[in-house]
Coordinates of N, CA and C and ligand atoms in Angstrom, one line a residue:
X1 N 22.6 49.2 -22.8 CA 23.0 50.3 -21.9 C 21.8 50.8 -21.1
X2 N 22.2 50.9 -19.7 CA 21.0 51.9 -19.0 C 20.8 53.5 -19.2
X3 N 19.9 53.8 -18.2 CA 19.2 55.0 -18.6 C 20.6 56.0 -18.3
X4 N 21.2 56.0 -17.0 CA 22.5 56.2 -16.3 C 23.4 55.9 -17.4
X5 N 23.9 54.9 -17.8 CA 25.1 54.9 -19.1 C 25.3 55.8 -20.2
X6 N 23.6 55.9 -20.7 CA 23.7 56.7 -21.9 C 23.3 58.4 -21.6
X7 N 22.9 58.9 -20.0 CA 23.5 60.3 -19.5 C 25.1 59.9 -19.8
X8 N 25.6 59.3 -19.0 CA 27.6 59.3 -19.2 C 27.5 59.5 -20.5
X9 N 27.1 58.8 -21.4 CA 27.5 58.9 -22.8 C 27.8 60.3 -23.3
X10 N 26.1 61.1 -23.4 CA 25.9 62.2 -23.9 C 26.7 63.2 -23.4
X11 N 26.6 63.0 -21.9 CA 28.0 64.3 -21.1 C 28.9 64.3 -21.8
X12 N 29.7 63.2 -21.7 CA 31.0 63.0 -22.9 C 31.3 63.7 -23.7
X13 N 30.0 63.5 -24.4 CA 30.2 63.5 -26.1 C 30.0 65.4 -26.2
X14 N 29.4 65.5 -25.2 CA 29.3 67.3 -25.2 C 30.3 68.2 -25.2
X15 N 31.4 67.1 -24.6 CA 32.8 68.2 -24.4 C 33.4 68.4 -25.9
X16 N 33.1 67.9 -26.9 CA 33.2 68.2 -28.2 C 33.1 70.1 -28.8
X17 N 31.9 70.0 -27.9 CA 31.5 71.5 -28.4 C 31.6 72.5 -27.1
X18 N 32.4 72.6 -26.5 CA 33.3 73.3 -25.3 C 34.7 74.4 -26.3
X19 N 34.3 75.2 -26.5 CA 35.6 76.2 -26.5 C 36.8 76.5 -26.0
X20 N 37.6 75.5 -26.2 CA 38.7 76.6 -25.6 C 39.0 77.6 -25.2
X21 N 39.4 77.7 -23.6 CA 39.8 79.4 -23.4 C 38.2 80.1 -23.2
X22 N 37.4 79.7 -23.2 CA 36.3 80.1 -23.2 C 35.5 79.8 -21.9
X23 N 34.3 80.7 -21.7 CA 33.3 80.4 -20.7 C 32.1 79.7 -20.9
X24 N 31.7 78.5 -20.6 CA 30.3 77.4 -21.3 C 29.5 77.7 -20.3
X25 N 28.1 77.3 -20.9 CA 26.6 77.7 -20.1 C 27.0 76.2 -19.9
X26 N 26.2 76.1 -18.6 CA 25.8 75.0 -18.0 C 25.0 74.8 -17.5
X27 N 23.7 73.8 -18.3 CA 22.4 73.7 -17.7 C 22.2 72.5 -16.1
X28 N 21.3 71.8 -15.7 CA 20.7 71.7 -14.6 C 20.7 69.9 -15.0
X29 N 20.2 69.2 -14.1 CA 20.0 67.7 -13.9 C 21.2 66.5 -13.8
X30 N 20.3 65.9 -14.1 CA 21.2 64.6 -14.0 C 21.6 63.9 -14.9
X31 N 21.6 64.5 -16.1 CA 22.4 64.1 -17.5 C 23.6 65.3 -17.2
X32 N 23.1 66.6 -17.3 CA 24.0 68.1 -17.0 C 25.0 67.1 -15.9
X33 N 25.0 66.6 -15.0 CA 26.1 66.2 -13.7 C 27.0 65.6 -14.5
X34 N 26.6 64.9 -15.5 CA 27.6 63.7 -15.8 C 28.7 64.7 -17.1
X35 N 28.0 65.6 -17.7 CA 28.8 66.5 -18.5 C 29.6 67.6 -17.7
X36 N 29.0 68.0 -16.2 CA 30.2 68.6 -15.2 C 30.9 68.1 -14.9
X37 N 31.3 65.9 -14.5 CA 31.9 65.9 -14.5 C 33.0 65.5 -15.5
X38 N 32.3 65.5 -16.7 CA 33.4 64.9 -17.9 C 34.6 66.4 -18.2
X39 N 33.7 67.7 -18.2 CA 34.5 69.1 -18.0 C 35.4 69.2 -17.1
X40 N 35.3 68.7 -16.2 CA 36.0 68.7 -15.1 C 37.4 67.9 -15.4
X41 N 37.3 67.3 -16.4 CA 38.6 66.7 -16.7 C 39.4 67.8 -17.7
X42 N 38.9 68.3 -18.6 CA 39.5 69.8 -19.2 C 39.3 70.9 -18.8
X43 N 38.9 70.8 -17.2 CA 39.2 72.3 -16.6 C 39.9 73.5 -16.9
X44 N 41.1 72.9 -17.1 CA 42.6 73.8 -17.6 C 42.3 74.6 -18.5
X45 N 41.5 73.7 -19.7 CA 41.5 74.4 -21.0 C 40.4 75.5 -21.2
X46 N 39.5 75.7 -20.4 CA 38.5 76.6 -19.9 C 38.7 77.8 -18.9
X47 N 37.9 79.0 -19.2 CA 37.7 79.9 -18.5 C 37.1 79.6 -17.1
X48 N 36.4 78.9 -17.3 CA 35.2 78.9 -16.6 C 33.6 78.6 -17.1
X49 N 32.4 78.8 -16.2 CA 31.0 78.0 -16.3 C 29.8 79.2 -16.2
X50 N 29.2 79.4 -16.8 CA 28.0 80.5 -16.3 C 27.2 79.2 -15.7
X51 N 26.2 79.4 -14.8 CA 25.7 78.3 -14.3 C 24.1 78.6 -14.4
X52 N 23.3 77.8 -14.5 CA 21.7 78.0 -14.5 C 20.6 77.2 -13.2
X53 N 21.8 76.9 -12.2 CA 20.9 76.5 -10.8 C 22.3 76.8 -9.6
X54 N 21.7 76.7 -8.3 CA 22.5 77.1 -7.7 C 23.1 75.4 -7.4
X55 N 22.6 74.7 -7.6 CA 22.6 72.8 -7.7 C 24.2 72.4 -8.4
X56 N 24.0 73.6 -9.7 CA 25.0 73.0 -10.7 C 26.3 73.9 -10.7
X57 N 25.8 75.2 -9.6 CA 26.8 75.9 -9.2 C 27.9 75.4 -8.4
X58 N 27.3 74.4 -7.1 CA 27.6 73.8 -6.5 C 28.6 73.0 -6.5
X59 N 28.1 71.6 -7.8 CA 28.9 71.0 -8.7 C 30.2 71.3 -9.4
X60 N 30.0 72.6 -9.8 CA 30.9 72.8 -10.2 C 32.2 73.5 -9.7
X61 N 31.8 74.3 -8.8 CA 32.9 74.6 -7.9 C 33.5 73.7 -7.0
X62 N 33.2 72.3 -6.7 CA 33.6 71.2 -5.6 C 34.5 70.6 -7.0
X63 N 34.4 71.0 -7.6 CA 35.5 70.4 -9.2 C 36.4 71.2 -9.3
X64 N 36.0 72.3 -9.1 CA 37.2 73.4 -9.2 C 37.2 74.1 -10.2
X65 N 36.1 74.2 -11.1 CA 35.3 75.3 -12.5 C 35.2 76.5 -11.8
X66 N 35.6 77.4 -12.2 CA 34.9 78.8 -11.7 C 33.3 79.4 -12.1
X67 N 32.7 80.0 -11.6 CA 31.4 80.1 -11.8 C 31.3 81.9 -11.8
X68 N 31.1 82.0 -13.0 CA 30.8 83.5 -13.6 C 29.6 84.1 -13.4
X69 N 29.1 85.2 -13.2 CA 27.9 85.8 -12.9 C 27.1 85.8 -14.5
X70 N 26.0 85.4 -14.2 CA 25.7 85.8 -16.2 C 25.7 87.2 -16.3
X71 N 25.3 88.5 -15.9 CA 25.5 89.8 -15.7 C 27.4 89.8 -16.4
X72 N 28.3 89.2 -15.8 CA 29.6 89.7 -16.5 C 30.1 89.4 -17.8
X73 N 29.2 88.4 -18.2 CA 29.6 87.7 -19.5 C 28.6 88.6 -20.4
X74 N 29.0 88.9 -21.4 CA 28.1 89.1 -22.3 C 27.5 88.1 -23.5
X75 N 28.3 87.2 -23.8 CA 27.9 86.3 -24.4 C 28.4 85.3 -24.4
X76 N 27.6 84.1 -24.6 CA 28.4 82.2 -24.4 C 28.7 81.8 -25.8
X77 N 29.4 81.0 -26.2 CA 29.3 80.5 -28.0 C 28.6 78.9 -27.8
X78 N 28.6 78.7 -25.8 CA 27.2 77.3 -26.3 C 27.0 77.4 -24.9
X79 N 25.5 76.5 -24.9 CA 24.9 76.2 -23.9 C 24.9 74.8 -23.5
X80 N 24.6 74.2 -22.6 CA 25.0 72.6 -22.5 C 23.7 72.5 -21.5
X81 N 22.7 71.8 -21.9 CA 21.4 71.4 -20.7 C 21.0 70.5 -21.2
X82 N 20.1 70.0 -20.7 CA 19.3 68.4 -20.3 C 17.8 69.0 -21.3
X83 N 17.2 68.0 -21.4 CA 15.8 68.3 -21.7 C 14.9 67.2 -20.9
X84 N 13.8 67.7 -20.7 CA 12.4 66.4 -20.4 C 12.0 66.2 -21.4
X85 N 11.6 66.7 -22.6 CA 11.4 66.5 -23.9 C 11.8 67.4 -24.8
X86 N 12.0 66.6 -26.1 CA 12.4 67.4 -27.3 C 12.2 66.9 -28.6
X87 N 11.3 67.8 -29.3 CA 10.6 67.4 -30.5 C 11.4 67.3 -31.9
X88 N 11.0 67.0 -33.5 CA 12.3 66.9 -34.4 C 12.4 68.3 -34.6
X89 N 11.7 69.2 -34.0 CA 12.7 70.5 -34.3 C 13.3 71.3 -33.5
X90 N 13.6 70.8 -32.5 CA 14.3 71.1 -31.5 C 13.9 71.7 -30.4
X91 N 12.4 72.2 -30.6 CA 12.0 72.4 -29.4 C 11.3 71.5 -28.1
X92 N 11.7 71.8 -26.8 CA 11.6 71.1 -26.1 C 11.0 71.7 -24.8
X93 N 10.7 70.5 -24.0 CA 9.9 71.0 -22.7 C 11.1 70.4 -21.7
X94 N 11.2 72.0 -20.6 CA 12.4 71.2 -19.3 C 11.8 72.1 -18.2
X95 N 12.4 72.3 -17.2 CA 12.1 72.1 -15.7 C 11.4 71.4 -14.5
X96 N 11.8 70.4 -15.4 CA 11.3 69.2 -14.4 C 12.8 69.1 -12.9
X97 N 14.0 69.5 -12.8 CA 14.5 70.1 -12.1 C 14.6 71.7 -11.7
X98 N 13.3 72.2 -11.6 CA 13.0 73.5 -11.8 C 13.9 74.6 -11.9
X99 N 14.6 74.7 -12.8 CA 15.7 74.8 -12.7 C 15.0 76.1 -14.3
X100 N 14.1 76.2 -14.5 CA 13.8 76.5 -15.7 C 14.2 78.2 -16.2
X101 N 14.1 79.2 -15.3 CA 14.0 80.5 -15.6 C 15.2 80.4 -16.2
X102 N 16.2 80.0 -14.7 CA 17.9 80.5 -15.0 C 18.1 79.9 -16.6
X103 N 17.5 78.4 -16.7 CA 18.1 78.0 -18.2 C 17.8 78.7 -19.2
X104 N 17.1 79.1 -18.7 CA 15.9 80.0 -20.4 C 17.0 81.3 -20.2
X105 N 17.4 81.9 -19.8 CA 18.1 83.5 -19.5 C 19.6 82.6 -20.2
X106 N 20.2 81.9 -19.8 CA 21.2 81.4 -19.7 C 21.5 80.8 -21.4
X107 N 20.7 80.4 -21.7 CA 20.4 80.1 -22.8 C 20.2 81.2 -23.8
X108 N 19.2 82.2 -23.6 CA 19.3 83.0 -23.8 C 20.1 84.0 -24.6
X109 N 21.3 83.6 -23.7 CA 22.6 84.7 -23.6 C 24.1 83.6 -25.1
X110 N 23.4 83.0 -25.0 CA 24.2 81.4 -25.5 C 24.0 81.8 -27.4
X111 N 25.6 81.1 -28.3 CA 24.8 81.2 -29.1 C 24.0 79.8 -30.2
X112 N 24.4 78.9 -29.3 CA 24.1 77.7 -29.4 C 23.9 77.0 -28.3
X113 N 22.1 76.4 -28.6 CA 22.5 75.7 -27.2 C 21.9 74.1 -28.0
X114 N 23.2 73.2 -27.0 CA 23.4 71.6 -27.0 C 22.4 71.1 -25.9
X115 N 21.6 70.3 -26.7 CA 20.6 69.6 -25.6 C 21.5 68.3 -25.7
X116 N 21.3 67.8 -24.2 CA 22.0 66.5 -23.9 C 21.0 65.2 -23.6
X117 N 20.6 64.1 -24.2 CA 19.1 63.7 -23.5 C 19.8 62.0 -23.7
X118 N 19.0 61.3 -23.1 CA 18.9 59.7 -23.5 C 17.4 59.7 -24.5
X119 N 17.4 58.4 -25.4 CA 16.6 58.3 -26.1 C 14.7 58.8 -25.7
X120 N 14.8 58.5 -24.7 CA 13.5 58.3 -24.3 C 12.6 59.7 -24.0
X121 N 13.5 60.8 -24.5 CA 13.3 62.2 -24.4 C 12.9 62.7 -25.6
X122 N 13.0 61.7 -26.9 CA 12.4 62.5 -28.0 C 11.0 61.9 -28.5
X123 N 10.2 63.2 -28.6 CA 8.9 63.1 -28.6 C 8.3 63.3 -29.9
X124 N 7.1 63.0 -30.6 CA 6.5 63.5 -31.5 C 6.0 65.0 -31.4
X125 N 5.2 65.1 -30.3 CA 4.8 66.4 -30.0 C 4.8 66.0 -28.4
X126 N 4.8 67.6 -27.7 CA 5.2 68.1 -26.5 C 3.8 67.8 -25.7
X127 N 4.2 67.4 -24.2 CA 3.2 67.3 -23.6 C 2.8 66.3 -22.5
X128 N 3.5 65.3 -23.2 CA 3.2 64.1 -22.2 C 4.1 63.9 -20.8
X129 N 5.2 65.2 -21.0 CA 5.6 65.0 -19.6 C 5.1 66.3 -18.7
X130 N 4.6 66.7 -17.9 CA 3.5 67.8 -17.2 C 4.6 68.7 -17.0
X131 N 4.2 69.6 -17.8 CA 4.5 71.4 -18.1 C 5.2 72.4 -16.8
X132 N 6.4 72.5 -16.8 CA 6.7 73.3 -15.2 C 6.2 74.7 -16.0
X133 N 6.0 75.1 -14.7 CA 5.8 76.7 -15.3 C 6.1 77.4 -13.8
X134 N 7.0 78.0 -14.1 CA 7.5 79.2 -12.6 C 6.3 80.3 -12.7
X135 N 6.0 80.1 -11.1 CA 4.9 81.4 -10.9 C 5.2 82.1 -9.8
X136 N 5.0 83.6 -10.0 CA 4.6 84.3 -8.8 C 3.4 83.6 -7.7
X137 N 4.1 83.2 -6.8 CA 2.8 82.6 -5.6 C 1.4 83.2 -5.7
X138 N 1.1 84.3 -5.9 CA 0.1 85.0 -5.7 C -1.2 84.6 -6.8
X139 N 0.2 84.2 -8.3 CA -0.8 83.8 -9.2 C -1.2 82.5 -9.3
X140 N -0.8 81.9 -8.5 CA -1.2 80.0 -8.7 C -2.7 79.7 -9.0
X141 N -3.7 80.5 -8.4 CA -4.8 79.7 -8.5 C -5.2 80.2 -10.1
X142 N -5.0 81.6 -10.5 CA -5.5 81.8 -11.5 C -5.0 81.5 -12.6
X143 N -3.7 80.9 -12.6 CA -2.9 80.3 -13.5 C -3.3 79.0 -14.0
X144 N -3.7 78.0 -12.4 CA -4.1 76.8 -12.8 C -5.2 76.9 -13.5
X145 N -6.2 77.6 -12.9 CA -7.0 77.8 -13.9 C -7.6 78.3 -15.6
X146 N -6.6 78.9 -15.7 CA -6.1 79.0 -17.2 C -5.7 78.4 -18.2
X147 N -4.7 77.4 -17.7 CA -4.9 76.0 -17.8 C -5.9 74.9 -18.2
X148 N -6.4 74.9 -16.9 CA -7.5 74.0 -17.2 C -9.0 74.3 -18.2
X149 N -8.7 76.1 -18.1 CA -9.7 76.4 -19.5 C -8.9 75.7 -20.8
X150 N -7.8 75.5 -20.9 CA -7.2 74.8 -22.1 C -7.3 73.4 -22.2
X151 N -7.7 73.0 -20.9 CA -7.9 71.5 -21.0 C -7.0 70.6 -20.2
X152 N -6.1 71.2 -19.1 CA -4.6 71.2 -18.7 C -5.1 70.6 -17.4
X153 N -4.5 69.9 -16.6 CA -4.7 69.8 -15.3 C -3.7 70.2 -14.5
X154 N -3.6 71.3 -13.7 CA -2.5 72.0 -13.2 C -2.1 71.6 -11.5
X155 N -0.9 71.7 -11.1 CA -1.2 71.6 -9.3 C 0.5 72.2 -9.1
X156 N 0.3 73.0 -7.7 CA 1.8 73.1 -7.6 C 2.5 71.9 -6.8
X157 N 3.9 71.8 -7.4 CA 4.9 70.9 -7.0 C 4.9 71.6 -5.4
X158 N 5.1 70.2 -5.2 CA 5.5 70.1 -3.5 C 6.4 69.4 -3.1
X159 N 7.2 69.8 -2.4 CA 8.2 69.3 -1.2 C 7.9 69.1 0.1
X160 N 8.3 68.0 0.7 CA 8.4 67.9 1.9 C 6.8 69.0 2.7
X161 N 6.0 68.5 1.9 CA 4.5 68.8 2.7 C 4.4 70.4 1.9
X162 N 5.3 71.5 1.4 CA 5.4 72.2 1.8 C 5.5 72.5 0.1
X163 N 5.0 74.1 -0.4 CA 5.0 74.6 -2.0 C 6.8 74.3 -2.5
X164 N 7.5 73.5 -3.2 CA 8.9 73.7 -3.7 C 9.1 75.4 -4.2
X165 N 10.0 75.6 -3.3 CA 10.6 77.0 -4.0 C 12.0 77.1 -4.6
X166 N 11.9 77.5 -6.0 CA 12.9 77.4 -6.6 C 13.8 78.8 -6.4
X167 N 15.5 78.5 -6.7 CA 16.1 79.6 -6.7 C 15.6 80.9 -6.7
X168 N 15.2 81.3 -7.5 CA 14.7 82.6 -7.5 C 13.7 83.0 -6.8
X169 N 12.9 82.0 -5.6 CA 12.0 82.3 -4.2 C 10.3 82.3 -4.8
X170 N 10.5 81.5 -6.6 CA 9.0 81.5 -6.7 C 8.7 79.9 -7.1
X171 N 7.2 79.5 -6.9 CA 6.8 78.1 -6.9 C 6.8 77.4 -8.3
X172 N 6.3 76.4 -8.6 CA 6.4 75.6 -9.6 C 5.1 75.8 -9.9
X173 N 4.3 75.5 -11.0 CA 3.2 74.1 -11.2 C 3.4 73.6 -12.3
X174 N 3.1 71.9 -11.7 CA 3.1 71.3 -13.2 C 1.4 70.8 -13.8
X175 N 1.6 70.9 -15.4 CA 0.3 70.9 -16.1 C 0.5 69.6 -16.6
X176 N -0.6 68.7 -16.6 CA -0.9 67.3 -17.1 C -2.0 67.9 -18.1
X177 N -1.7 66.9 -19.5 CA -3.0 66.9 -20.2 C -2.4 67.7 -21.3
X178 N -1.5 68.2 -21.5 CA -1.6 69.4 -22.9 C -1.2 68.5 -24.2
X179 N -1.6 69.1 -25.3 CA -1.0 68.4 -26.4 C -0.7 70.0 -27.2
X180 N 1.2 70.1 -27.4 CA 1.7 71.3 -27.6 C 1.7 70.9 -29.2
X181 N 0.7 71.6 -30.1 CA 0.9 71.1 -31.1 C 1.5 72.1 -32.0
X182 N 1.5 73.3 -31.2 CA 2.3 74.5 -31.9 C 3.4 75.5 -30.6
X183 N 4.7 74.5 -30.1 CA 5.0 75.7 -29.2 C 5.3 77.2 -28.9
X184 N 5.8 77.5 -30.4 CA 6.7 78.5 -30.4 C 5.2 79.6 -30.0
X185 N 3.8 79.5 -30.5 CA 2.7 80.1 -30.3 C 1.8 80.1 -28.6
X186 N 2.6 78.8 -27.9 CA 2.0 78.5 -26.8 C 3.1 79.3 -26.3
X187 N 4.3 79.4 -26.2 CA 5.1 79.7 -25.4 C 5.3 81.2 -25.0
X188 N 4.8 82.0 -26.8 CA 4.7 83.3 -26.3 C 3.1 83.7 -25.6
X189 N 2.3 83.1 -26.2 CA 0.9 83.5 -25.5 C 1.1 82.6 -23.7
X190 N 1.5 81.8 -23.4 CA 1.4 81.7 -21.7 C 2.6 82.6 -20.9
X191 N 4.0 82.8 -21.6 CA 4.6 83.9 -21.2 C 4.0 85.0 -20.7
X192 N 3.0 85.4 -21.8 CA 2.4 87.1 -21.4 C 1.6 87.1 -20.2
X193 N 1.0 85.7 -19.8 CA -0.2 85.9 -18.5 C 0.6 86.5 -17.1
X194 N 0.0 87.1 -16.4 CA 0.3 87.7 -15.3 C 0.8 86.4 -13.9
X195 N 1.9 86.6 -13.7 CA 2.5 86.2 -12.9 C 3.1 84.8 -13.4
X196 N 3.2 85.0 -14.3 CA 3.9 83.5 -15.1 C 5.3 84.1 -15.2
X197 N 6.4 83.5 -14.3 CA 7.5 83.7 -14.9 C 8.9 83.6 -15.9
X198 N 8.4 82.4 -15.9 CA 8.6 81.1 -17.0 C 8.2 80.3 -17.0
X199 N 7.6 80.0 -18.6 CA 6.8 78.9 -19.0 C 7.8 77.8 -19.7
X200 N 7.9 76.5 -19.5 CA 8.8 75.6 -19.7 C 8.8 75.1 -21.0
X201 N 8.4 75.2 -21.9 CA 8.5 75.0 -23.2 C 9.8 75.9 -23.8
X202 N 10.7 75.3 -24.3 CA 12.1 75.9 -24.8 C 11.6 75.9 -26.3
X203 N 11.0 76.6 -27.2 CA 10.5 76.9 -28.4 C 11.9 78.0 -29.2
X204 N 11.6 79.5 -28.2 CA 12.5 80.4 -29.0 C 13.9 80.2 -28.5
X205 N 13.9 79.5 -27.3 CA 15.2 79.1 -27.3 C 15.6 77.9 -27.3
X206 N 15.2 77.3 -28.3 CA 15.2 76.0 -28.7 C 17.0 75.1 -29.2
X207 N 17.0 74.1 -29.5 CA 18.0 73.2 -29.4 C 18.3 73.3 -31.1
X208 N 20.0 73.6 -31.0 CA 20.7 73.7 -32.3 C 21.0 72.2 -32.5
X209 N 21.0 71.7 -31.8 CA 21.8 70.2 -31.7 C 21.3 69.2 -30.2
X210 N 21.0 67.9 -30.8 CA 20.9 67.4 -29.4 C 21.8 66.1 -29.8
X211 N 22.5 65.6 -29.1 CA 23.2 64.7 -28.4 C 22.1 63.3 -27.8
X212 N 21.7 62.5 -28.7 CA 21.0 61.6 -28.5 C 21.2 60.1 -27.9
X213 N 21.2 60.2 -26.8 CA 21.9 58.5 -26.0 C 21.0 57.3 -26.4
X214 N 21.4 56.4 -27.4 CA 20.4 55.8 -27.9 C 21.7 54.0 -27.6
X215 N 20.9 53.1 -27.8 CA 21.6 51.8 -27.5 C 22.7 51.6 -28.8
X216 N 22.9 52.4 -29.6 CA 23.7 52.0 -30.6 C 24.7 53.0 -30.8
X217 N 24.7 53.9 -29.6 CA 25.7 54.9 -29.2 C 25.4 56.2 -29.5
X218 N 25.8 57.6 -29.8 CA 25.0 59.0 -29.5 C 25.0 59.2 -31.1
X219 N 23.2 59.6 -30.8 CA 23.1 60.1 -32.5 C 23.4 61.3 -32.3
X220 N 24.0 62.8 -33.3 CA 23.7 64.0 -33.6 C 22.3 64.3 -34.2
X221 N 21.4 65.0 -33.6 CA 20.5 65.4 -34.4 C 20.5 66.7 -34.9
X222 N 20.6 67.7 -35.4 CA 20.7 69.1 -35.8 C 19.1 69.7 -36.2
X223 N 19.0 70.9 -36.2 CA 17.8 71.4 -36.1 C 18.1 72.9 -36.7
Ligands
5RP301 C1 16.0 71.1 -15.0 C2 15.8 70.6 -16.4 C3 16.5 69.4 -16.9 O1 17.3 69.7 -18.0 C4 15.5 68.3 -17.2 O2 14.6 68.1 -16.1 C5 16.2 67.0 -17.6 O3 16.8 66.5 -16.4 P1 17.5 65.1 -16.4 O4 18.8 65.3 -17.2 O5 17.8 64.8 -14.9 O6 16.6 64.1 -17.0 O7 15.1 71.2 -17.2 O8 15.1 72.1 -14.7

């Protein structure tokens, strides 16, 4: 099976943990599309989607899901997102669709969140795929730099010549180089730096369950 087959897979297998009658977080990418559209087939039996990009908003209303404000919900009973990596304890690194603040809030609010990945997303330790971190524009240089006192090699993501601006109207950068050998400690100490909005390591809001697309069909892993 390809990389593409075994996203289909994992979407699938995610509508397992969908509530009836209920409203599901819905995270960001291109494993997340394939589980919008597997939902899309139990529409009926659903409230509706809190959404965590305006990408998956999108998605999901051209299906015909309604899309809830997170402000009205008070709480989700699960989250459904993608990972770029994820370790055996469930913590993992994502915004590689910068998509990261909304997930982390969205998540958040969740009381389970389902990571959905193909094999090639579980890691020993965190690091080898370059670290998004949402910043205030203002703080980029001092951020990268902070970074690089850790050993990090930092740069902001670019688009079309031009800084990528995510939903929420602030930039990316991604860090090369780190080896996360304790997140839950990295994630609250780079949180606290000034103009860091979200740091992409999913530690406290880490994965109850992932959904693993492997060639011999989806493992459960629990955490
Ligand atoms: C978006 C994310 C995604 O979950 C992550 O990038 C994985 O995406 P994909 O399913 O396309 O591999 O964090 O911000």
């Amino acid at each position: 099976m390809n990389q593409d087959e075994l996203k289909t897979l994992v979407g699938q297998a995610a509508l397992q943990f969908v509530v009836p009658g209920q409203i599901v977080g819905v995270g960001t990418g291109s494993t997340v599309n394939k589980f919008i559209d597997a939902l899309a087939s139990i529409k009926d039996q659903i409230k509706g989607a809190v959404s965590s990009s305006e990408a998956s908003t999108v998605r999901l209303k051209a299906l015909g899901i309604p899309v809830f404000d997170s402000n009205d919900v008070s709480e989700l009973s699960v989250y459904i997102d993608g990972a770029d990596e994820i370790n055996n304890l469930g913590h993992m690194v994502k915004g590689g669709g910068a998509a990261l603040t909304r997930e982390k809030i969205v998540a958040a609010q969740s009381k389970m969140f389902v990571c959905i990945a193909d094999e090639s997303k579980l890691v020993d330790v965190l690091g080898a795929f370059p670290l998004p971190v949402e910043v205030i524009p203002m703080a980029s240089s001092r951020i990268m730099a902070q970074f690089a006192a850790m050993g990090g090699q930092a740069q902001v993501r670019m688009k079309d010549g031009a800084p990528l601006v995510t939903d929420n109207g602030q930039h990316i950068i991604d860090v090369k180089g780190l080896k996360i050998n304790d997140p839950v400690t990295f994630e609250t100490q780079v949180s606290q730096w000034p103009g860091v909005v979200t740091v992409g390591v999913f530690a406290h809001q880490k994965a109850q369950v992932c959904l693993l697309g492997t060639s011999e069909g989806v493992k459960t892993l629990k955490f």
